[in-house]
């Protein structure tokens, strides 16, 4: 399996690794299940294309060049995101991905329960506040507010998602709902509008998959000799969006026993502009200074090529030359 986590602009530090994986994915002959949440879904929608290297570069450029004046409304961010999706995912790309001979992909989204289905500020804020409080008490209580939805291509084995507190509702991707499903998977509450009235999809308002599955801490039912590969921004795992401030939950669970996680080292991150990985706060830091933000993000992307080179070397290195550290404390 291949997994892609939520994280917005953080994905730019992984773009070099995505480019390193692209030619290997084209050559692969054995079936590969791919699950993404939020920006992880957008990355998979590039990696699963026929010309995936060009798709990654195009998405990378479009993502960097998005720009806003002042504090954008949810409507503006949603409209910009739709334009990005339309520009790097063509109708032919969708048909290819739906029938990909090797990569079977799935996008995680969270279907809001009432009153979170509204985009009005007060009902949505109350819904999120209540969900945050419930999550503080116990993460499974989040299921009272959101339903995990798994948009998947034909042939994706939905049984690979084992049972936990959030039963996944499977919804098959079609040519009519593909773009909206990718958009829904990354529709951050309050920042973007919820995505509703998706064709070939149960009615409801769909939001960012990271609300439930921020870093894809899923009970994957893989075999003992099978692995989940996850390029990630950090060396730690945060289960859900509401868990970001709950440090005690920032660890890998037994769900990830078969997961191989690769992430940039603290030393590498320290070498980036500002000593950090890009994130959504950059839009506020560089408000009305879009050119400066774009320049910083392009520097990060150029640095990420180093990670791509190192990942390529790992793929071709003999096992005796690779050092692996436990992800889960024994």
Short mmCIF file of C-alpha atoms in Angstrom, two decimals:
data_model
loop_
_atom_site.label_atom_id
_atom_site.label_comp_id
_atom_site.label_asym_id
_atom_site.label_seq_id
_atom_site.Cartn_x
_atom_site.Cartn_y
_atom_site.Cartn_z
CA UNK A 1 0.00 0.00 0.00
CA UNK A 2 0.89 3.67 -0.41
CA UNK A 3 -0.52 6.21 2.07
CA UNK A 4 -0.69 10.01 1.87
CA UNK A 5 -1.44 12.16 4.93
CA UNK A 6 -3.21 15.49 5.39
CA UNK A 7 -1.11 18.61 5.83
CA UNK A 8 -1.86 21.30 3.24
CA UNK A 9 1.31 23.15 2.10
CA UNK A 10 3.47 20.73 4.08
CA UNK A 11 3.27 18.43 1.05
CA UNK A 12 5.74 20.67 -0.81
CA UNK A 13 8.60 19.20 1.23
CA UNK A 14 7.59 15.77 -0.15
CA UNK A 15 7.32 16.76 -3.81
CA UNK A 16 10.87 15.59 -4.49
CA UNK A 17 10.02 12.17 -3.07
CA UNK A 18 6.85 12.04 -5.18
CA UNK A 19 8.93 12.69 -8.29
CA UNK A 20 11.31 9.90 -7.26
CA UNK A 21 8.40 7.48 -6.85
CA UNK A 22 6.68 8.44 -10.12
CA UNK A 23 8.80 6.38 -12.59
CA UNK A 24 8.80 3.39 -10.23
CA UNK A 25 5.01 3.48 -10.05
CA UNK A 26 4.80 3.47 -13.86
CA UNK A 27 7.00 0.36 -14.02
CA UNK A 28 5.22 -1.51 -11.23
CA UNK A 29 3.23 -4.59 -12.28
CA UNK A 30 1.83 -5.79 -8.95
CA UNK A 31 -1.39 -4.20 -7.67
CA UNK A 32 -0.88 -1.28 -5.29
CA UNK A 33 -3.65 0.06 -3.05
CA UNK A 34 -3.31 3.79 -2.39
CA UNK A 35 -5.15 5.76 0.31
CA UNK A 36 -4.96 9.52 0.72
CA UNK A 37 -6.47 12.08 3.03
CA UNK A 38 -6.79 15.77 2.13
CA UNK A 39 -3.57 16.86 0.36
CA UNK A 40 -2.59 13.19 0.30
CA UNK A 41 -5.54 12.62 -2.04
CA UNK A 42 -4.42 15.46 -4.31
CA UNK A 43 -0.92 13.94 -4.45
CA UNK A 44 -2.33 10.52 -5.38
CA UNK A 45 -4.43 12.13 -8.11
CA UNK A 46 -1.11 13.18 -9.68
CA UNK A 47 0.89 10.02 -8.98
CA UNK A 48 -1.78 7.77 -10.50
CA UNK A 49 -1.85 9.60 -13.84
CA UNK A 50 -0.28 8.10 -16.95
CA UNK A 51 2.31 10.88 -17.16
CA UNK A 52 2.67 11.17 -13.41
CA UNK A 53 5.95 13.10 -13.36
CA UNK A 54 4.43 15.88 -15.43
CA UNK A 55 1.31 15.78 -13.24
CA UNK A 56 3.34 16.16 -10.02
CA UNK A 57 5.27 19.12 -11.47
CA UNK A 58 2.08 20.75 -12.76
CA UNK A 59 0.28 20.33 -9.44
CA UNK A 60 3.33 21.63 -7.60
CA UNK A 61 3.44 24.79 -9.76
CA UNK A 62 -0.32 25.42 -9.56
CA UNK A 63 -0.35 24.93 -5.80
CA UNK A 64 2.50 27.38 -5.25
CA UNK A 65 0.95 30.00 -7.54
CA UNK A 66 -2.41 30.17 -5.76
CA UNK A 67 -2.76 33.71 -4.41
CA UNK A 68 -5.23 35.78 -2.42
CA UNK A 69 -5.69 39.37 -1.37
CA UNK A 70 -6.22 39.83 2.35
CA UNK A 71 -8.08 37.12 4.24
CA UNK A 72 -9.91 35.08 1.57
CA UNK A 73 -13.43 33.82 2.11
CA UNK A 74 -14.25 30.11 2.11
CA UNK A 75 -15.91 30.66 -1.27
CA UNK A 76 -12.72 32.16 -2.74
CA UNK A 77 -10.48 29.34 -1.48
CA UNK A 78 -12.92 26.73 -2.78
CA UNK A 79 -13.07 28.40 -6.20
CA UNK A 80 -9.25 28.57 -6.40
CA UNK A 81 -8.99 24.90 -5.40
CA UNK A 82 -11.48 23.91 -8.09
CA UNK A 83 -9.38 25.72 -10.67
CA UNK A 84 -6.24 23.89 -9.54
CA UNK A 85 -7.99 20.52 -9.73
CA UNK A 86 -9.39 21.26 -13.20
CA UNK A 87 -5.95 22.34 -14.45
CA UNK A 88 -3.97 19.24 -13.48
CA UNK A 89 -6.67 16.54 -13.74
CA UNK A 90 -8.17 16.23 -17.23
CA UNK A 91 -11.12 14.07 -18.23
CA UNK A 92 -8.69 11.66 -19.89
CA UNK A 93 -6.66 11.53 -16.66
CA UNK A 94 -9.78 10.60 -14.71
CA UNK A 95 -10.66 7.80 -17.12
CA UNK A 96 -7.10 6.47 -16.90
CA UNK A 97 -7.09 6.53 -13.07
CA UNK A 98 -10.49 4.84 -12.83
CA UNK A 99 -9.09 1.98 -14.92
CA UNK A 100 -5.48 2.04 -13.74
CA UNK A 101 -3.95 -1.39 -14.32
CA UNK A 102 -1.95 -1.29 -11.05
CA UNK A 103 -2.83 1.62 -8.74
CA UNK A 104 -6.22 1.34 -7.03
CA UNK A 105 -6.77 4.64 -5.24
CA UNK A 106 -9.06 5.89 -2.50
CA UNK A 107 -9.72 9.36 -1.08
CA UNK A 108 -10.83 9.82 2.53
CA UNK A 109 -13.42 12.46 3.34
CA UNK A 110 -15.57 13.26 6.38
CA UNK A 111 -19.33 13.54 5.88
CA UNK A 112 -20.68 16.11 8.34
CA UNK A 113 -23.59 15.23 10.55
CA UNK A 114 -26.15 17.97 11.28
CA UNK A 115 -25.66 20.90 12.00
CA UNK A 116 -22.13 20.67 10.59
CA UNK A 117 -23.58 20.26 7.11
CA UNK A 118 -24.21 24.02 7.04
CA UNK A 119 -21.58 26.45 5.76
CA UNK A 120 -23.03 29.26 7.85
CA UNK A 121 -20.44 30.41 10.37
CA UNK A 122 -22.42 30.00 13.62
CA UNK A 123 -23.82 26.46 13.07
CA UNK A 124 -20.48 25.23 11.71
CA UNK A 125 -18.49 26.80 14.55
CA UNK A 126 -20.83 25.30 17.17
CA UNK A 127 -20.57 21.90 15.48
CA UNK A 128 -16.76 22.05 15.43
CA UNK A 129 -16.57 23.27 19.04
CA UNK A 130 -18.75 20.40 20.21
CA UNK A 131 -16.73 17.93 18.13
CA UNK A 132 -13.48 19.27 19.61
CA UNK A 133 -14.81 18.91 23.16
CA UNK A 134 -16.06 15.38 22.50
CA UNK A 135 -12.72 14.42 20.96
CA UNK A 136 -10.92 15.67 24.07
CA UNK A 137 -12.93 13.19 26.13
CA UNK A 138 -12.43 10.28 23.74
CA UNK A 139 -11.51 10.17 20.05
CA UNK A 140 -14.28 7.65 19.14
CA UNK A 141 -16.90 10.27 20.14
CA UNK A 142 -15.93 12.13 16.96
CA UNK A 143 -18.12 9.62 15.09
CA UNK A 144 -21.16 11.48 16.51
CA UNK A 145 -20.20 14.45 14.35
CA UNK A 146 -18.55 13.02 11.23
CA UNK A 147 -18.77 9.87 9.14
CA UNK A 148 -15.66 8.47 7.45
CA UNK A 149 -16.23 8.20 3.70
CA UNK A 150 -13.96 6.23 1.36
CA UNK A 151 -14.20 7.33 -2.27
CA UNK A 152 -12.49 4.58 -4.26
CA UNK A 153 -11.79 3.49 -7.80
CA UNK A 154 -13.34 0.26 -9.14
CA UNK A 155 -11.41 -2.78 -7.95
CA UNK A 156 -10.20 -1.20 -4.72
CA UNK A 157 -10.43 -3.77 -1.93
CA UNK A 158 -12.41 -1.85 0.72
CA UNK A 159 -11.85 -4.70 3.21
CA UNK A 160 -8.27 -3.45 3.55
CA UNK A 161 -9.65 -0.82 5.97
CA UNK A 162 -10.11 -2.80 9.18
CA UNK A 163 -12.73 -2.10 11.83
CA UNK A 164 -12.28 0.75 14.30
CA UNK A 165 -14.47 3.45 15.88
CA UNK A 166 -15.14 5.03 12.47
CA UNK A 167 -16.82 2.62 10.02
CA UNK A 168 -15.97 3.70 6.48
CA UNK A 169 -18.81 4.22 4.01
CA UNK A 170 -17.48 3.14 0.60
CA UNK A 171 -18.46 5.26 -2.41
CA UNK A 172 -17.24 4.29 -5.87
CA UNK A 173 -15.51 6.98 -7.87
CA UNK A 174 -16.93 7.78 -11.30
CA UNK A 175 -16.16 10.25 -14.05
CA UNK A 176 -18.94 12.44 -12.64
CA UNK A 177 -17.83 12.64 -9.00
CA UNK A 178 -14.03 12.25 -9.23
CA UNK A 179 -13.04 15.93 -9.10
CA UNK A 180 -15.57 16.73 -6.37
CA UNK A 181 -14.32 13.78 -4.30
CA UNK A 182 -10.73 15.05 -4.48
CA UNK A 183 -11.95 18.53 -3.56
CA UNK A 184 -14.06 17.20 -0.67
CA UNK A 185 -11.12 15.26 0.73
CA UNK A 186 -9.25 18.55 1.18
CA UNK A 187 -12.09 20.92 2.11
CA UNK A 188 -10.85 22.26 5.45
CA UNK A 189 -13.74 23.33 7.74
CA UNK A 190 -14.22 27.12 7.95
CA UNK A 191 -11.37 27.64 5.44
CA UNK A 192 -13.33 26.11 2.53
CA UNK A 193 -16.94 25.38 1.73
CA UNK A 194 -18.25 21.90 2.32
CA UNK A 195 -18.77 19.93 -0.89
CA UNK A 196 -22.35 18.77 -1.37
CA UNK A 197 -24.55 17.30 -4.08
CA UNK A 198 -21.79 15.07 -5.46
CA UNK A 199 -23.06 12.93 -8.36
CA UNK A 200 -23.32 9.18 -7.70
CA UNK A 201 -22.80 9.86 -3.98
CA UNK A 202 -25.06 9.67 -0.88
CA UNK A 203 -26.45 13.15 -0.08
CA UNK A 204 -24.66 15.24 2.52
CA UNK A 205 -21.87 17.74 3.06
CA UNK A 206 -18.37 16.34 2.72
CA UNK A 207 -15.32 17.91 4.34
CA UNK A 208 -11.60 17.35 4.79
CA UNK A 209 -10.69 13.71 5.39
CA UNK A 210 -8.10 14.89 7.91
CA UNK A 211 -10.87 15.72 10.38
CA UNK A 212 -10.92 12.00 11.21
CA UNK A 213 -7.79 10.71 9.45
CA UNK A 214 -5.21 13.48 9.71
CA UNK A 215 -2.11 11.28 9.37
CA UNK A 216 -3.86 8.16 8.05
CA UNK A 217 -3.57 6.16 11.28
CA UNK A 218 -5.83 3.44 9.89
CA UNK A 219 -6.14 -0.26 10.81
CA UNK A 220 -4.93 -1.53 7.45
CA UNK A 221 -5.55 -5.26 7.12
CA UNK A 222 -2.35 -6.07 5.24
CA UNK A 223 -0.61 -9.43 5.39
CA UNK A 224 2.36 -10.08 7.66
CA UNK A 225 4.75 -9.90 4.70
CA UNK A 226 3.14 -6.79 3.19
CA UNK A 227 4.02 -3.16 3.89
CA UNK A 228 2.39 0.27 3.83
CA UNK A 229 4.78 2.93 2.50
CA UNK A 230 4.19 6.45 3.79
CA UNK A 231 6.31 9.49 2.89
CA UNK A 232 5.49 11.92 5.68
CA UNK A 233 6.29 15.44 6.83
CA UNK A 234 7.12 14.45 10.43
CA UNK A 235 8.48 11.53 12.41
CA UNK A 236 5.34 11.53 14.57
CA UNK A 237 1.74 10.59 13.80
CA UNK A 238 -1.31 12.68 14.74
CA UNK A 239 -4.51 10.61 14.35
CA UNK A 240 -7.09 13.36 13.70
CA UNK A 241 -7.35 17.09 12.97
CA UNK A 242 -8.60 17.80 16.51
CA UNK A 243 -5.65 15.90 18.00
CA UNK A 244 -3.03 18.42 16.85
CA UNK A 245 -2.97 20.09 20.28
CA UNK A 246 -3.20 16.81 22.23
CA UNK A 247 0.46 15.79 22.51
CA UNK A 248 -0.26 12.49 24.24
CA UNK A 249 -1.87 11.25 21.04
CA UNK A 250 1.11 12.12 18.83
CA UNK A 251 2.46 8.60 18.47
CA UNK A 252 2.13 5.62 16.17
CA UNK A 253 -0.51 3.10 17.18
CA UNK A 254 -0.56 -0.64 16.55
CA UNK A 255 -2.39 0.22 13.31
CA UNK A 256 1.01 1.10 11.87
CA UNK A 257 2.88 -2.10 12.69
CA UNK A 258 3.45 -2.76 8.97
CA UNK A 259 4.05 0.86 7.98
CA UNK A 260 7.38 2.14 6.71
CA UNK A 261 7.50 5.89 7.28
CA UNK A 262 10.11 8.16 5.69
CA UNK A 263 10.37 11.80 6.75
CA UNK A 264 12.83 14.71 6.47
CA UNK A 265 15.27 14.89 9.37
CA UNK A 266 15.21 17.79 11.86
CA UNK A 267 18.54 18.91 10.39
CA UNK A 268 17.03 19.08 6.91
CA UNK A 269 14.01 21.03 8.16
CA UNK A 270 16.33 23.48 9.95
CA UNK A 271 18.01 24.19 6.61
CA UNK A 272 14.74 25.32 4.97
CA UNK A 273 13.72 28.99 4.74
CA UNK A 274 12.63 30.06 8.19
CA UNK A 275 13.77 26.69 9.53
CA UNK A 276 10.35 25.12 8.97
CA UNK A 277 8.19 23.14 6.56
CA UNK A 278 5.55 25.28 4.76
CA UNK A 279 2.11 25.32 6.35
CA UNK A 280 -1.16 27.25 6.18
CA UNK A 281 0.13 29.97 8.53
CA UNK A 282 2.30 31.11 5.62
CA UNK A 283 -0.80 32.63 4.02
CA UNK A 284 -1.09 34.91 7.08
CA UNK A 285 2.64 35.51 7.46
CA UNK A 286 2.85 36.64 3.84
CA UNK A 287 -0.60 38.21 3.58
CA UNK A 288 -0.69 40.45 0.48
CA UNK A 289 2.94 39.37 -0.20
CA UNK A 290 2.18 36.44 -2.47
CA UNK A 291 5.40 36.78 -4.47
CA UNK A 292 7.49 36.39 -1.29
CA UNK A 293 5.56 33.30 -0.22
CA UNK A 294 5.89 31.76 -3.68
CA UNK A 295 9.65 32.39 -3.62
CA UNK A 296 9.99 30.68 -0.22
CA UNK A 297 7.86 27.73 -1.30
CA UNK A 298 9.90 27.28 -4.49
CA UNK A 299 13.07 27.19 -2.40
CA UNK A 300 11.53 24.42 -0.31
CA UNK A 301 10.59 22.50 -3.45
CA UNK A 302 14.13 22.79 -4.79
CA UNK A 303 15.49 21.50 -1.48
CA UNK A 304 13.00 18.63 -1.59
CA UNK A 305 14.78 17.31 -4.67
CA UNK A 306 17.57 16.26 -2.27
CA UNK A 307 15.08 14.07 -0.42
CA UNK A 308 13.96 12.60 -3.73
CA UNK A 309 17.53 11.70 -4.63
CA UNK A 310 18.09 10.09 -1.23
CA UNK A 311 14.83 8.14 -1.51
CA UNK A 312 15.87 6.86 -4.93
CA UNK A 313 19.15 5.70 -3.44
CA UNK A 314 17.29 3.88 -0.67
CA UNK A 315 15.10 2.08 -3.22
CA UNK A 316 18.17 0.76 -5.02
CA UNK A 317 20.36 0.10 -1.97
CA UNK A 318 20.96 -3.43 -0.62
CA UNK A 319 19.03 -4.09 2.62
CA UNK A 320 22.26 -4.25 4.64
CA UNK A 321 22.88 -0.56 3.85
CA UNK A 322 19.48 0.66 5.10
CA UNK A 323 18.95 1.66 8.73
CA UNK A 324 15.40 1.24 10.03
CA UNK A 325 14.22 2.52 13.39
CA UNK A 326 11.06 1.27 15.15
CA UNK A 327 8.04 3.48 14.54
CA UNK A 328 6.18 1.98 17.50
CA UNK A 329 7.73 1.85 20.96
CA UNK A 330 7.96 -1.74 22.21
#
